[in-house]
Structures are given as structure tokens and as C-alpha cells.
PDB file of C-alpha atoms in Angstrom:
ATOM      1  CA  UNK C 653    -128.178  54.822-118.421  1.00  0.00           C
ATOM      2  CA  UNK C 654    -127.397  54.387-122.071  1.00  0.00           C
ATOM      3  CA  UNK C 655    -128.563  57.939-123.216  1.00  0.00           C
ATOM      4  CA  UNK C 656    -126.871  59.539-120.198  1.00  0.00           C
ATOM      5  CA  UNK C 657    -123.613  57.534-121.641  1.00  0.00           C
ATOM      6  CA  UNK C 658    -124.438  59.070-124.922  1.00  0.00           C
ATOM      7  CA  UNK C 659    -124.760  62.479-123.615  1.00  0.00           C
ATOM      8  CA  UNK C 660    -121.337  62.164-121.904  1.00  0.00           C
ATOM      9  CA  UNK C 661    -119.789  60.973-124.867  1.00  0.00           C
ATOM     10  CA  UNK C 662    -120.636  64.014-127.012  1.00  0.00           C
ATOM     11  CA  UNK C 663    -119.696  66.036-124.397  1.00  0.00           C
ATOM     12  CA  UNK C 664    -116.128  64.891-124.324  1.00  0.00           C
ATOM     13  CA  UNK C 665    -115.956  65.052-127.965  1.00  0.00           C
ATOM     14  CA  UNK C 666    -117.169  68.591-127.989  1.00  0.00           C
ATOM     15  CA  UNK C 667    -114.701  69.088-124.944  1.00  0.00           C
ATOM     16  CA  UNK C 668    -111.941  68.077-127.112  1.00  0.00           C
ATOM     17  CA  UNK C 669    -113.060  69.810-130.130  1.00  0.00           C
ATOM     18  CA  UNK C 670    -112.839  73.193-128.595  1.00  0.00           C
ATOM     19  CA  UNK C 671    -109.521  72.654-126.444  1.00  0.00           C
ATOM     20  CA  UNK C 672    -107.474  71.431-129.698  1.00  0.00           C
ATOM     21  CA  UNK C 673    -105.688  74.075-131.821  1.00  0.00           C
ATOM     22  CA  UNK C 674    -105.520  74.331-135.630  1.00  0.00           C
ATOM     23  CA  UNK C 675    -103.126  71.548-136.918  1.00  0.00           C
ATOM     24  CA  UNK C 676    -100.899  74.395-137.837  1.00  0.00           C
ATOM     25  CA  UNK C 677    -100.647  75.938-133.925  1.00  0.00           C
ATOM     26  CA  UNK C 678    -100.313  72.184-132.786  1.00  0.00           C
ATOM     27  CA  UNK C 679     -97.710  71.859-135.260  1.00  0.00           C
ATOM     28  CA  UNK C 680     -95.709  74.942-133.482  1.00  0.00           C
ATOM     29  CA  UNK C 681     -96.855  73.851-130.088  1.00  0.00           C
ATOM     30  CA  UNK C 682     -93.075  73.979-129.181  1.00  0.00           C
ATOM     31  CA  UNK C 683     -91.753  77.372-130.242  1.00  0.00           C
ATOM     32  CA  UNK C 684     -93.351  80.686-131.719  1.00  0.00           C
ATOM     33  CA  UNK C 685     -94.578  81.069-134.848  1.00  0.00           C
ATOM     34  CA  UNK C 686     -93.195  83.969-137.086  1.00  0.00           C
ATOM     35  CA  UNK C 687     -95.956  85.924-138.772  1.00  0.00           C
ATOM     36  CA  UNK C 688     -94.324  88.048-141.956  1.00  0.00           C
ATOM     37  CA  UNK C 689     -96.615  91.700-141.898  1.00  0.00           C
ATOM     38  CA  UNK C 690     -97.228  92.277-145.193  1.00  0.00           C
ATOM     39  CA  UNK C 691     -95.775  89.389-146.707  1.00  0.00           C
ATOM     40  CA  UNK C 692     -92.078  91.015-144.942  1.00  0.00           C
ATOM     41  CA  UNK C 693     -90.500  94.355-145.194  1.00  0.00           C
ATOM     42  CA  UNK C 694     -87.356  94.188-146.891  1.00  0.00           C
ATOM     43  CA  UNK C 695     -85.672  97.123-148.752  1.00  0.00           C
ATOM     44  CA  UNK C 696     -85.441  95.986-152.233  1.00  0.00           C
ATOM     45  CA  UNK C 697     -89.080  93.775-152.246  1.00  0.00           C
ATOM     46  CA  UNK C 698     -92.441  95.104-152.248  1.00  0.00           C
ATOM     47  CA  UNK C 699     -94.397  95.144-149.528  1.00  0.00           C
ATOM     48  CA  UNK C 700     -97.488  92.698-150.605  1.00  0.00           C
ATOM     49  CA  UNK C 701     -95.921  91.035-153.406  1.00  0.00           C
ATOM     50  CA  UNK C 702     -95.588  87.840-154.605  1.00  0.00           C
ATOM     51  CA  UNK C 703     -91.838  87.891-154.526  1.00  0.00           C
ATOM     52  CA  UNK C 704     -91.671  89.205-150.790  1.00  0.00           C
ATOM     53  CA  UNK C 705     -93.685  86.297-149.741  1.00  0.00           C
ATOM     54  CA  UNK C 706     -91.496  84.090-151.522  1.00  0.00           C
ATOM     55  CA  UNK C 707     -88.509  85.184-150.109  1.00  0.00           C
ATOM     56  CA  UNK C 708     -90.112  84.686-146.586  1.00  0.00           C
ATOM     57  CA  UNK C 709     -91.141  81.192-147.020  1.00  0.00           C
ATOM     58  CA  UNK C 710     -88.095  80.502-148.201  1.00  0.00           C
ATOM     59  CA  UNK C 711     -85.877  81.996-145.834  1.00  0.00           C
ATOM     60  CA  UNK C 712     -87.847  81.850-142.374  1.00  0.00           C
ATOM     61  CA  UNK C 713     -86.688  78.916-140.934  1.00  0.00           C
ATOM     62  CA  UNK C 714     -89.553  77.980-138.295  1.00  0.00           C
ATOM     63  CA  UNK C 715     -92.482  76.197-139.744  1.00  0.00           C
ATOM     64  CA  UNK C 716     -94.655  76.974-140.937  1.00  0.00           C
ATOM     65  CA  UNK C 717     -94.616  79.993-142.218  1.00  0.00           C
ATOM     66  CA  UNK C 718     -97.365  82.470-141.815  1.00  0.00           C
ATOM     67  CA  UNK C 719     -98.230  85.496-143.811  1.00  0.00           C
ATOM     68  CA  UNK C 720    -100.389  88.661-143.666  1.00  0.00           C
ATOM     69  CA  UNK C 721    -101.727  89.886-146.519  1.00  0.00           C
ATOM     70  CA  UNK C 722    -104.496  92.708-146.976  1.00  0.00           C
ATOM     71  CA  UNK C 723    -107.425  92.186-149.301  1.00  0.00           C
ATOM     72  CA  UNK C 724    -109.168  94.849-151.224  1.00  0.00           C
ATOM     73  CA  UNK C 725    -111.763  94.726-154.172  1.00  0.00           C
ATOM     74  CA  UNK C 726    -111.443  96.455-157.679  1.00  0.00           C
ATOM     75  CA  UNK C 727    -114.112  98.174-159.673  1.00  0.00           C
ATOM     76  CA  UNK C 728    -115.174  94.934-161.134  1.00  0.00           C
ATOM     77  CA  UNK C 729    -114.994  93.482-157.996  1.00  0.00           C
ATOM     78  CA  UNK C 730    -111.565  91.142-157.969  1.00  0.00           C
ATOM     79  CA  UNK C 731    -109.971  90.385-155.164  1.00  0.00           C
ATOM     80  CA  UNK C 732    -105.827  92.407-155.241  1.00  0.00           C
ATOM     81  CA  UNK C 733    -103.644  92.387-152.210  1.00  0.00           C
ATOM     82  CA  UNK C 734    -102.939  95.805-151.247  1.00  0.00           C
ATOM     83  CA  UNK C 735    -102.794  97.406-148.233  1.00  0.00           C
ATOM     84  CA  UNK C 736    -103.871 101.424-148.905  1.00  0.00           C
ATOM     85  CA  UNK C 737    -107.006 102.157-150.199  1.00  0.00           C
ATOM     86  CA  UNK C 738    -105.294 104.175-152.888  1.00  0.00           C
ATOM     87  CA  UNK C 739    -102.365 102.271-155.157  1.00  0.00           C
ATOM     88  CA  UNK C 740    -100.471 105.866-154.780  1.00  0.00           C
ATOM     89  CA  UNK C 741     -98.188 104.901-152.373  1.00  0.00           C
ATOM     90  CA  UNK C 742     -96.803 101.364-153.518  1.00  0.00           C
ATOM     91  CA  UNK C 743     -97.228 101.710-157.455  1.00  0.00           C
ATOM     92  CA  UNK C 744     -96.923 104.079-160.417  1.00  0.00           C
ATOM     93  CA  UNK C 745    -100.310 104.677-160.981  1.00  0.00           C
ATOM     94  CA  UNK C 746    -102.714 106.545-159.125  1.00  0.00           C
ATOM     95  CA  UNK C 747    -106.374 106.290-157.126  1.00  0.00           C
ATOM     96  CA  UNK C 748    -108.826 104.207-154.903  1.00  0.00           C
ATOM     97  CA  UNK C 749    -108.093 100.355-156.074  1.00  0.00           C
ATOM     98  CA  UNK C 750    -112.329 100.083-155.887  1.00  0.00           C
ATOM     99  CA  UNK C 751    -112.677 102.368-158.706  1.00  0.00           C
ATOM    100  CA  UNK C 752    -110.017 101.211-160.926  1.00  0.00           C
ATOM    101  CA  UNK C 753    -110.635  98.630-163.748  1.00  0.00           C
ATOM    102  CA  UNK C 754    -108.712  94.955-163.608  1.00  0.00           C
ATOM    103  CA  UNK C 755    -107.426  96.143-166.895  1.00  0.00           C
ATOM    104  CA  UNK C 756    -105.535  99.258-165.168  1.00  0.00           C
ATOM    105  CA  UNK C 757    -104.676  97.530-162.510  1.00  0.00           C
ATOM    106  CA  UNK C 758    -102.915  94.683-164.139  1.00  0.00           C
ATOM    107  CA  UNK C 759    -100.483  97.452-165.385  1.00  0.00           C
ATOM    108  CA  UNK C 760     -98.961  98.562-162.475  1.00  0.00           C
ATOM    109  CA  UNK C 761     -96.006  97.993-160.981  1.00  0.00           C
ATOM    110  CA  UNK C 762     -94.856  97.902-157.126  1.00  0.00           C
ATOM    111  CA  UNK C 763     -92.828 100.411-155.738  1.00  0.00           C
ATOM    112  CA  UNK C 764     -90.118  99.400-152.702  1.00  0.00           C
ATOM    113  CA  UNK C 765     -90.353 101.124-149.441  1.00  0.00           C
ATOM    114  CA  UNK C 766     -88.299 103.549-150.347  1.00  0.00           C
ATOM    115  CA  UNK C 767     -90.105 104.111-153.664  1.00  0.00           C
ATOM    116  CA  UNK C 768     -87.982 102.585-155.960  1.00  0.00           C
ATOM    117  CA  UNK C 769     -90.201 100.979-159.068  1.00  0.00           C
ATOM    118  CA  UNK C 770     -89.919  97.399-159.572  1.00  0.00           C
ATOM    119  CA  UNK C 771     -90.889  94.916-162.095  1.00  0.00           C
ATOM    120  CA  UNK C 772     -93.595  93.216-159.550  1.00  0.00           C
ATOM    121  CA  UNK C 773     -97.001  93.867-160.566  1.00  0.00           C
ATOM    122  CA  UNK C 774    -100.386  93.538-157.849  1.00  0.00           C
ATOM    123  CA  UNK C 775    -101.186  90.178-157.123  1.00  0.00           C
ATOM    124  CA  UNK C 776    -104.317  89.160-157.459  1.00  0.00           C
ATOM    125  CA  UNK C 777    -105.392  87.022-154.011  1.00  0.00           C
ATOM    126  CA  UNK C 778    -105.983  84.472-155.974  1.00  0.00           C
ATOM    127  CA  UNK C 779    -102.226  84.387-156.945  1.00  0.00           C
ATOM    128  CA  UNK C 780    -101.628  84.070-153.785  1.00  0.00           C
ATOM    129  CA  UNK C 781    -104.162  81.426-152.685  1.00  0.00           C
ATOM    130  CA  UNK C 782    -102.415  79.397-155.326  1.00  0.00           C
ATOM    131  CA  UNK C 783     -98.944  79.687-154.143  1.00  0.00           C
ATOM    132  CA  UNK C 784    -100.280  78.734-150.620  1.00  0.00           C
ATOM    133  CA  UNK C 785    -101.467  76.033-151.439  1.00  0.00           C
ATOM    134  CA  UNK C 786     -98.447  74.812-153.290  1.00  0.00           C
ATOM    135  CA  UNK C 787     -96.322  75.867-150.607  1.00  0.00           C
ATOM    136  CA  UNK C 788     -98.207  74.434-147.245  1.00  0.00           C
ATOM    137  CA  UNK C 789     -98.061  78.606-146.379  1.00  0.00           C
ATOM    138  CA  UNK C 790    -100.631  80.013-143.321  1.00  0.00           C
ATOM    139  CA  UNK C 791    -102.248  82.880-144.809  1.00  0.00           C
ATOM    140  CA  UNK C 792    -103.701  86.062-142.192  1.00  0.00           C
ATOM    141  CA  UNK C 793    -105.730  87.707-143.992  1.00  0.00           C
ATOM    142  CA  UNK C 794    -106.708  91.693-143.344  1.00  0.00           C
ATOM    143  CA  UNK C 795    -109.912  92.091-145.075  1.00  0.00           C
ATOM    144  CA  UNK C 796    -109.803  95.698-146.212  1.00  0.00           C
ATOM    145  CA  UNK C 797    -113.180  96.116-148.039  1.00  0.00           C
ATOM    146  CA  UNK C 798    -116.565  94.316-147.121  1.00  0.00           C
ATOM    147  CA  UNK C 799    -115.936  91.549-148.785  1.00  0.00           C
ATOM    148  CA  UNK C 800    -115.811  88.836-146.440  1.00  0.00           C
ATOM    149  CA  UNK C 801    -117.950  86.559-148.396  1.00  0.00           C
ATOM    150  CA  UNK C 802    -115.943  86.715-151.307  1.00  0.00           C
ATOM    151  CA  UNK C 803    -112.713  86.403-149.318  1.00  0.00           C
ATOM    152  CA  UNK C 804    -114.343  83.519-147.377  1.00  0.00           C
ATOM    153  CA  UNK C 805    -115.776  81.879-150.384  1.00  0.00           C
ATOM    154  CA  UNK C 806    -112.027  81.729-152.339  1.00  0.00           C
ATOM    155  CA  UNK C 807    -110.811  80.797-149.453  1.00  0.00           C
ATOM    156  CA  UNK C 808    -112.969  77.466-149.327  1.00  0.00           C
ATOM    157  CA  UNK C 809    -112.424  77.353-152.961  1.00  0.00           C
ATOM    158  CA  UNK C 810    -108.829  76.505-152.857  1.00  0.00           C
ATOM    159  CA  UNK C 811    -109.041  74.264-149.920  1.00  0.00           C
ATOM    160  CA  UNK C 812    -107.246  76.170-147.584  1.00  0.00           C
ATOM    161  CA  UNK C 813    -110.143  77.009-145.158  1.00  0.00           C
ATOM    162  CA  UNK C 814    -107.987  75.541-142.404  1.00  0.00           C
ATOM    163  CA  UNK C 815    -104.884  77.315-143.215  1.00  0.00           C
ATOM    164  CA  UNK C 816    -106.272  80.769-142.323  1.00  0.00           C
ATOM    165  CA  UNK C 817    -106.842  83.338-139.855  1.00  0.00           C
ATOM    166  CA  UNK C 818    -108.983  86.228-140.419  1.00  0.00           C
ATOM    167  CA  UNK C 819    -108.129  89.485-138.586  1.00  0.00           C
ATOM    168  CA  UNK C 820    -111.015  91.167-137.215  1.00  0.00           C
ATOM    169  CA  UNK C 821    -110.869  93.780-134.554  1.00  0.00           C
ATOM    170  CA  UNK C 822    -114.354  94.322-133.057  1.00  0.00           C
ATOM    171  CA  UNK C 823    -116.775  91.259-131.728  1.00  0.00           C
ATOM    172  CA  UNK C 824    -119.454  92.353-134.462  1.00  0.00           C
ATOM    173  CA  UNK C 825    -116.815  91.514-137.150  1.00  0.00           C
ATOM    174  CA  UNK C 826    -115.833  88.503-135.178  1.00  0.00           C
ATOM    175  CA  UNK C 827    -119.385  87.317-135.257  1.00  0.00           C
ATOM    176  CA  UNK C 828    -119.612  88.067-138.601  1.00  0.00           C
ATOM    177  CA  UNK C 829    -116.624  85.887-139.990  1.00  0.00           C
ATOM    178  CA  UNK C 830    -117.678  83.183-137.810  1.00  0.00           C
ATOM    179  CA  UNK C 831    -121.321  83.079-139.613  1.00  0.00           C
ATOM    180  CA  UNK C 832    -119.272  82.391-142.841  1.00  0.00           C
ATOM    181  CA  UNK C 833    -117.251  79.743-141.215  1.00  0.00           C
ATOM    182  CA  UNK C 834    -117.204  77.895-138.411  1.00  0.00           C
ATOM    183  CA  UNK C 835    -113.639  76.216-139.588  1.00  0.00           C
ATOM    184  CA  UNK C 836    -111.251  79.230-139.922  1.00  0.00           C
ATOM    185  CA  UNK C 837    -109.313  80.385-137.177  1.00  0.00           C
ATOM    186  CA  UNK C 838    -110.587  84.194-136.663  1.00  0.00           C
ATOM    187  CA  UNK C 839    -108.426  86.500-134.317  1.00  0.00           C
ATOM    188  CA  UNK C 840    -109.935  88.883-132.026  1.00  0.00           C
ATOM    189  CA  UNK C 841    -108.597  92.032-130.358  1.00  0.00           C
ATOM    190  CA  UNK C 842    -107.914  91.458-126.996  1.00  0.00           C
ATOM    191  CA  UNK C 843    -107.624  94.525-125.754  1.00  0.00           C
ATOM    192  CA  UNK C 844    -109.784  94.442-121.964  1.00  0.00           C
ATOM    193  CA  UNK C 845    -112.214  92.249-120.459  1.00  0.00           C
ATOM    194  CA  UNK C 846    -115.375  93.827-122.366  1.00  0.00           C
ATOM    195  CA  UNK C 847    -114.121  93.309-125.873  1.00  0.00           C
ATOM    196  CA  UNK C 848    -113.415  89.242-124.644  1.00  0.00           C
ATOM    197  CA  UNK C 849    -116.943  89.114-122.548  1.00  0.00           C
ATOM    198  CA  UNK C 850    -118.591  90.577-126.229  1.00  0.00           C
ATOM    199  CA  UNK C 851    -116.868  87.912-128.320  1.00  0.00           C
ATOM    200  CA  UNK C 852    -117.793  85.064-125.792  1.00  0.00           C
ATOM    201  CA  UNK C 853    -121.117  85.953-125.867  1.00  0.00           C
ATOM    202  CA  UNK C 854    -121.371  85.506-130.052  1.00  0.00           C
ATOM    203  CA  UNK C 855    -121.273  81.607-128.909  1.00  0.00           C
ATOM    204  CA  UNK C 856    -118.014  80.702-131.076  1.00  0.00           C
ATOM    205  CA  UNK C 857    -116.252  78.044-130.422  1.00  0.00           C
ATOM    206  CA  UNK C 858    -112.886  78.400-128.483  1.00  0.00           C
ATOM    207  CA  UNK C 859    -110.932  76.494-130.803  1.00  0.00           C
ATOM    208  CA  UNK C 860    -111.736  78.792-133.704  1.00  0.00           C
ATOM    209  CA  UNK C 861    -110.491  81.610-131.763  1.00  0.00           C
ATOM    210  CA  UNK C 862    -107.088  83.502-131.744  1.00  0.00           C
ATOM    211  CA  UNK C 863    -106.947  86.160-128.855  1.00  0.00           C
ATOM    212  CA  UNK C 864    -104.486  89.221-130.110  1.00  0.00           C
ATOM    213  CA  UNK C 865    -102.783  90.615-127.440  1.00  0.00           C
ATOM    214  CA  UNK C 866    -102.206  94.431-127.236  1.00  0.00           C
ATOM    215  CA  UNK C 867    -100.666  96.546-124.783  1.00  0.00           C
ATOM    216  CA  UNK C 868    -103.679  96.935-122.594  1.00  0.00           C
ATOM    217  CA  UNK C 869    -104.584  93.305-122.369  1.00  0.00           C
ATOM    218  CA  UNK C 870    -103.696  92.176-118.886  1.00  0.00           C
ATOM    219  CA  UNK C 871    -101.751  89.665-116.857  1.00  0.00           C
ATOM    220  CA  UNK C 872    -105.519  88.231-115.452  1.00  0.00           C
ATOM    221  CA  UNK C 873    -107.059  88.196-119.036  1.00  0.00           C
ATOM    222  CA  UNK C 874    -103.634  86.281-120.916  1.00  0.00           C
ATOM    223  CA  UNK C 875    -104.406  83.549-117.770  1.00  0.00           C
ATOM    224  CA  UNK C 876    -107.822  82.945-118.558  1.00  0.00           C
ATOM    225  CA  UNK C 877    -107.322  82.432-122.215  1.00  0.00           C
ATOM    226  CA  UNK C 878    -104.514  79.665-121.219  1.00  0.00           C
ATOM    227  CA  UNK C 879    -107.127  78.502-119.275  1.00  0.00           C
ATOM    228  CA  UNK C 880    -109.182  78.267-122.156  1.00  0.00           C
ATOM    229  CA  UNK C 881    -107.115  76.886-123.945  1.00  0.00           C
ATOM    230  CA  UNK C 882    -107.580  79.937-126.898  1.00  0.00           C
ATOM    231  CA  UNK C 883    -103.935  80.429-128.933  1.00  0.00           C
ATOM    232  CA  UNK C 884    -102.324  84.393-128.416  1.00  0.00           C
ATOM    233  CA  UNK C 885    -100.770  86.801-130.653  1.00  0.00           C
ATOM    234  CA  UNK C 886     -99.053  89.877-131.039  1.00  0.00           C
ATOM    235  CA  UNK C 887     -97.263  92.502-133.562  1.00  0.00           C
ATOM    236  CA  UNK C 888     -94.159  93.817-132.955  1.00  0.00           C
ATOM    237  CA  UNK C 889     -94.445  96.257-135.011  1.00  0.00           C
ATOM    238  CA  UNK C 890     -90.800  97.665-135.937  1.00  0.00           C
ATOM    239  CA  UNK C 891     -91.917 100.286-138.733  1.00  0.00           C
ATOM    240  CA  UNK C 892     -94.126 101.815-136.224  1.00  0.00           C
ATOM    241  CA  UNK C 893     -92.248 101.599-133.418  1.00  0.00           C
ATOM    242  CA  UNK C 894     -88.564 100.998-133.754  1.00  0.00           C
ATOM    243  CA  UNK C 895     -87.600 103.221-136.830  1.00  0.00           C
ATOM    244  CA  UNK C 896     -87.977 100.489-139.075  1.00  0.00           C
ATOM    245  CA  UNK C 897     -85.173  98.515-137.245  1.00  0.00           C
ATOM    246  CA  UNK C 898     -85.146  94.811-135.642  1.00  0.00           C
ATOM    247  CA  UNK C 899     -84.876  94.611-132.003  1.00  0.00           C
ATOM    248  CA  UNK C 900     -82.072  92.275-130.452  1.00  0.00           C
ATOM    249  CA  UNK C 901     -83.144  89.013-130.125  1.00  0.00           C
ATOM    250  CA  UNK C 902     -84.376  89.390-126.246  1.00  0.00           C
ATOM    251  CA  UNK C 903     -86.302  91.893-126.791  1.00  0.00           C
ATOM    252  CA  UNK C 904     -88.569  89.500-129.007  1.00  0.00           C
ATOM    253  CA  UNK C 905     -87.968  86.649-126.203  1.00  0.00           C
ATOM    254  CA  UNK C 906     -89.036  88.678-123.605  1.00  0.00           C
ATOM    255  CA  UNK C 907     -92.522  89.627-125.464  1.00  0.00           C
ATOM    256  CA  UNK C 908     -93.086  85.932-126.225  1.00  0.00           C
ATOM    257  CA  UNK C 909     -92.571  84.946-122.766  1.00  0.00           C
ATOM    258  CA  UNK C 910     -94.188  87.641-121.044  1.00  0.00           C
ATOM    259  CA  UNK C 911     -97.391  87.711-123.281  1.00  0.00           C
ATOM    260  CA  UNK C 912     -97.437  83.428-123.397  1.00  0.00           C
ATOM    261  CA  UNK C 913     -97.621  84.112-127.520  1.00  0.00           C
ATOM    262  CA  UNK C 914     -98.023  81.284-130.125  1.00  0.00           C
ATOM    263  CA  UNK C 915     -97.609  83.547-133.021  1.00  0.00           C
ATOM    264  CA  UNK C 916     -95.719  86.718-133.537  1.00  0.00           C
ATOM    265  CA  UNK C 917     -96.051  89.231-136.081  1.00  0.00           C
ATOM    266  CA  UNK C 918     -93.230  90.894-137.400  1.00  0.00           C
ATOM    267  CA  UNK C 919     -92.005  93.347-139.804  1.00  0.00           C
ATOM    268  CA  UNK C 920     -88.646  91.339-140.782  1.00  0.00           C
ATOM    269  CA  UNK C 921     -89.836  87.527-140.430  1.00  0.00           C
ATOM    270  CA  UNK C 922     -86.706  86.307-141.944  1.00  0.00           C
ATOM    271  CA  UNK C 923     -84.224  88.179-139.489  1.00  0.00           C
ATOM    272  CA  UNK C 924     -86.231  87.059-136.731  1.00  0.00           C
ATOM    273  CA  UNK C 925     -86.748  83.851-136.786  1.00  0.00           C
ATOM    274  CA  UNK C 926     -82.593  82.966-137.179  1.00  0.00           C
ATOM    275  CA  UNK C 927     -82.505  85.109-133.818  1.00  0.00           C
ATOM    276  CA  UNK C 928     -85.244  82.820-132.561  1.00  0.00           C
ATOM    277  CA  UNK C 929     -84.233  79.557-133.889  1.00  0.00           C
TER     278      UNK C 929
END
């Protein structure tokens, strides 16, 4: 009788262990959480920069505040946030961030969306770690290059293991992440019932798990992963798909209702959470 007690007992706990959220979910259990792509588009800030992220934590007035930021590796293999694999686009300088020296890259300054040069240079991710940590900031992180250990490893570094979420968008990569840590909330593209029946067969833990809902992911498939308990996202996606524009606020209510979603990703974090709030 006793070891059958026993046996019960660690069921329950591993019951409850899988059903609970990360303390930051729990701690939005009761509205959305706004997601700032890129650290926040806004006309005069950089996209990826220090100062954009600032201005989001600052401004976005549901907590806390989450951010995505994209990860790449340099020639000497430090971790910059940077989104193209080339610093063309967003800087004055020019070629693939993995063959450029720290040196060179530490020169550089951001360009706006529009192109206009600013006095913001590349942040480093451990710049950004840093201010995270000061600032009880959520980090998603979009790991670029294949440096997951590295990411993984600063990540743990700074203590802020449990104030992550690693994008990853097939169940290998999934797997993968999970290998590196069982304690970081991984997201998982959602997209139909194989990609889920792939990641649920890697044995990971429900409560590590963040299902990101797409347009293909059905009605039945959102159900079961209330049923399990396993926290939903999306991206709404305005640069892509609205001209670079916010939607009215329904539009946004509407998506979080119909899609059940615990965090949304948006372009303009600031501007959407007031309409939320």
C-alpha cells in the first residue's frame, strides 16, 4: 500500500508540473500578453535595438512585457541581435554578420525603417540579457545561426532561463532546444495535426511547450491544446500584412478570442496594448 501511495504521489506532482504555465503566462492568466517583433517597429527607432526595446517596456502597459529578438553569430563567434544575415539593410556597413570581425561590427550604426542613420549601434545579446534582467523583461528569442548552445548557455548564465521562449519551427529543432533545457519555454509551429503528433512524440513536457498558432491550425487542434493545458500564440504581423499599419482594436480582439491566445505578437506593441488595456 505504501509504495502504491508513493507512486500516486509522484504522479500528481508530475500531473501538476506539466499542467502549470511559466510564472510569467500565470502572471497574464487574465488578459493577453503583448509580444513586441523585433523589439517594436516604430519610425524613428531601430528595429533590434536597445533603444526600441526600451521604449516598449516602457510604454506597453500590460505586464510583462515580452520581446523578440533575433540572434546571429560574428566571425569570432559573439552573439549580435540582428535579424538579416547581412547588416546591409539596417546599418551603414556592409556583408554577412558571420564573417565580419567584433571590431567592425562595433562600428556600425542602425538605420530606421525608412533608412534614416541613427546613433544606435548593434547590440550585443548580451546587452540585452543584461537589460532583461534589470528590467523583469520576457525575452523570445529567434535563433538565426546554429548556435543554440551558445544562446542556451548565456541564457542560463544570466539567470533568466525561465524568462524565455525559444522559437523553433520544425519538431527536430523543438527536440533539439529541449535537449539543452528542459526549463525554457520552447514554441512550436502549430500548423496541422502532424507537426503536433511529431513534437509529442520527442517526449517534452507540456508545460515547456508554447503551441504557435498559424492560419492552418484548426478549431479541433486549438481544443486539444486547452485540453492540454499547452499556452497559444500568434503574430499579427502588420508589416507583412497590413501595409505597415495597426488594425482597429477588434480586429486584434477578435484574433485573441477566436484563436484562445495567451500571447500576441505584434509589430507596434505599444499602440496595441492601450487598445487592449
Amino acid at each position: 500500500m505504501k509504495s502504491k501511495a508513493i507512486v500516486f504521489v509522484l504522479c500528481v506532482l508530475n500531473y501538476l508540473a506539466m499542467a502549470q504555465p511559466h510564472d510569467f503566462l500565470s502572471k497574464g492568466k487574465d488578459t493577453v500578453l503583448i509580444c513586441g517583433h523585433r523589439g517594436g517597429f516604430y519610425n524613428q527607432l531601430p528595429e533590434n535595438s536597445l533603444i526600441a526595446i526600451k521604449y516598449t517596456v516602457s510604454h506597453c502597459n500590460i505586464k510583462p512585457v515580452i520581446v523578440e529578438v533575433d540572434i546571429r553569430k560574428s566571425k569570432e563567434g559573439t552573439l549580435y541581435v540582428m535579424h538579416d544575415e547581412t547588416v546591409d539593410r539596417t546599418t551603414n556597413g556592409v556583408g554577412k554578420i558571420s564573417d565580419l570581425s567584433n571590431a567592425y561590427l562595433n562600428t556600425l550604426y542602425l538605420r530606421t525603417s525608412s533608412g534614416e542613420l541613427t546613433n544606435e549601434l548593434i547590440p550585443t545579446f548580451e546587452k540585452v540579457l543584461a537589460y532583461a534582467k534589470a528590467n523583469d523583461v520576457v525575452l523570445m528569442l529567434d535563433i538565426k545561426d546554429d548556435v543554440w548552445e551558445e544562446t542556451i548557455e548565456l541564457v542560463t548564465r544570466y539567470d533568466l532561463i525561465k524568462k524565455c521562449i525559444v522559437l523553433t519551427f520544425d519538431p527536430a529543432m523543438t527536440s533539439k532546444v529541449y535537449s539543452l533545457s528542459d526549463a525554457v519555454a520552447i514554441s512550436f509551429l502549430a500548423k496541422d495535426e502532424a507537426s503536433w503528433k511529431s513534437v509529442q512524440k520527442s517526449g517534452i513536457s507540456n508545460s515547456s511547450l508554447i503551441a504557435y498558432i498559424t492560419s492552418s491550425t484548426t478549431g479541433a487542434l486549438i481544443k486539444e491544446f486547452q485540453r492540454f493545458k499547452i499556452a497559444m500564440m500568434t503574430d499579427a504581423s502588420e508589416s507583412n500584412r497590413n501595409n505597415a499599419a495597426i488594425y482597429p482594436a477588434e480586429f486584434y480582439l477578435e484574433m485573441i478570442a477566436k484563436k484562445q491566445i495567451d500571447i500576441l505578437i505584434t509589430d507596434f506593441p505599444v499602440d496595441v496594448s492601450q487598445k487592449l488595456k
